[in-house]
């Protein structure tokens, strides 16, 4: 590398667009990768080298899983026509068409349902809301292990993805007991993220965007019917 | 270090108690940490060095968050009496009493509700089931970033925590379309994890344990009333 890697202080400061909340007490390559996370939405079409998918999945399976239930599955989709249909279903996401591999992470209670059926054992607990959270979280933690720290497909170097700044630490970290966030912290963030958007020639307000995203049932764009969809997919959510 | 670090093949094989599904195509310190994850349940009482909590939280805030909503908060609890009460509430978990710091991760829509109220804007979308999944997942991904790769508190060296083996990759990875898991994979796993338990002088069956965990509403030990509890906490889950 000809460039010097940014110092720990710089890496943390980049996440807030503000000085680091405290001098980083420890530092290691894992912390660097976590802090430098950003979303890539343009990919080159090159296929993955052999063995990468299996390595992603073993990393995923190393994530914590509630009671070791392992109630998730992942579907590896490479077929271009299938990817195109899924891209359309997912709100027309072009990056799904571009990437050589799409991983579809699923909450999967079917494996245990099959096991229970084979044994003639009940599995009534699977029908409760709680088990749906367990399965969704299991799947999310597995996906995070696989995807945050490795790229599935090669990012297009023409995309200059930046680290998105987050709320000041004071807004999310509470000492001993929860206290409602001060609006000053949010106003401060509004200024810092405006700068991030301005660098991409966007004039976005975080406040306006989040209020629009959650303002009405219609703004959920069909996700307001998730309860009915999940019931149809075998999640009664008692 | 006087010991040689295990090779990538060995690290992956340890996760399955079986040969690695494919020769690891890439390897780096992050993959090693992810694969070597295990749960620590005994801690020394030493307080955390200055700056570690802030670094954990900036790592947490670097996790992906849906639509950049950031609908989570974390409460840092150090007070021994408060920790003791929380330990009792959490099914009497001794490690909560032992650890110098407990991080309570919360799905937090209150920050945006406060913002909406201040603006006189609606936030009806927050009342839907979908938004509860978003908030729970945001909190889980943040917690995973903070906790999987750093220990809050020093593990007691007297505890010999082992890597828990997971289901064979064939049980969770599906090519192109989902196919129900074969029971042979599960039987195979049953043997491998029995060995893990035997090393701790336990005679556990994974199949029996998961069927018991989800067998009945009563086995959820109160979590079958999660829907009512969440409603009382401001999650109507429409």
PDB file of C-alpha atoms in Angstrom, chain A residues 40-48 95 97-101 151-159:
ATOM      1  CA  UNK A  40     -21.742  -1.160  -1.401  1.00  0.00           C
ATOM      2  CA  UNK A  41     -24.457  -0.998  -4.026  1.00  0.00           C
ATOM      3  CA  UNK A  42     -22.514  -1.449  -7.268  1.00  0.00           C
ATOM      4  CA  UNK A  43     -20.742  -4.679  -8.121  1.00  0.00           C
ATOM      5  CA  UNK A  44     -18.600  -6.096 -10.895  1.00  0.00           C
ATOM      6  CA  UNK A  45     -20.063  -9.299 -12.420  1.00  0.00           C
ATOM      7  CA  UNK A  46     -16.989 -11.491 -11.716  1.00  0.00           C
ATOM      8  CA  UNK A  47     -17.937 -14.831 -10.138  1.00  0.00           C
ATOM      9  CA  UNK A  48     -16.698 -15.677  -6.620  1.00  0.00           C
ATOM     10  CA  UNK A  95     -27.318  -4.274  -7.228  1.00  0.00           C
ATOM     11  CA  UNK A  97     -28.967  -7.983 -10.695  1.00  0.00           C
ATOM     12  CA  UNK A  98     -25.303  -6.923 -10.819  1.00  0.00           C
ATOM     13  CA  UNK A  99     -23.822  -9.051  -8.042  1.00  0.00           C
ATOM     14  CA  UNK A 100     -22.728 -12.551  -9.098  1.00  0.00           C
ATOM     15  CA  UNK A 101     -24.325 -14.084  -5.994  1.00  0.00           C
ATOM     16  CA  UNK A 151     -17.834  -8.619   0.176  1.00  0.00           C
ATOM     17  CA  UNK A 152     -19.875 -11.089  -1.901  1.00  0.00           C
ATOM     18  CA  UNK A 153     -18.740 -10.013  -5.304  1.00  0.00           C
ATOM     19  CA  UNK A 154     -16.220  -7.295  -6.124  1.00  0.00           C
ATOM     20  CA  UNK A 155     -17.313  -3.685  -5.502  1.00  0.00           C
ATOM     21  CA  UNK A 156     -17.281  -1.521  -8.598  1.00  0.00           C
ATOM     22  CA  UNK A 157     -14.308   0.838  -8.053  1.00  0.00           C
ATOM     23  CA  UNK A 158     -16.322   3.567  -9.811  1.00  0.00           C
ATOM     24  CA  UNK A 159     -18.570   3.742  -6.742  1.00  0.00           C
TER      25      UNK A 159
END
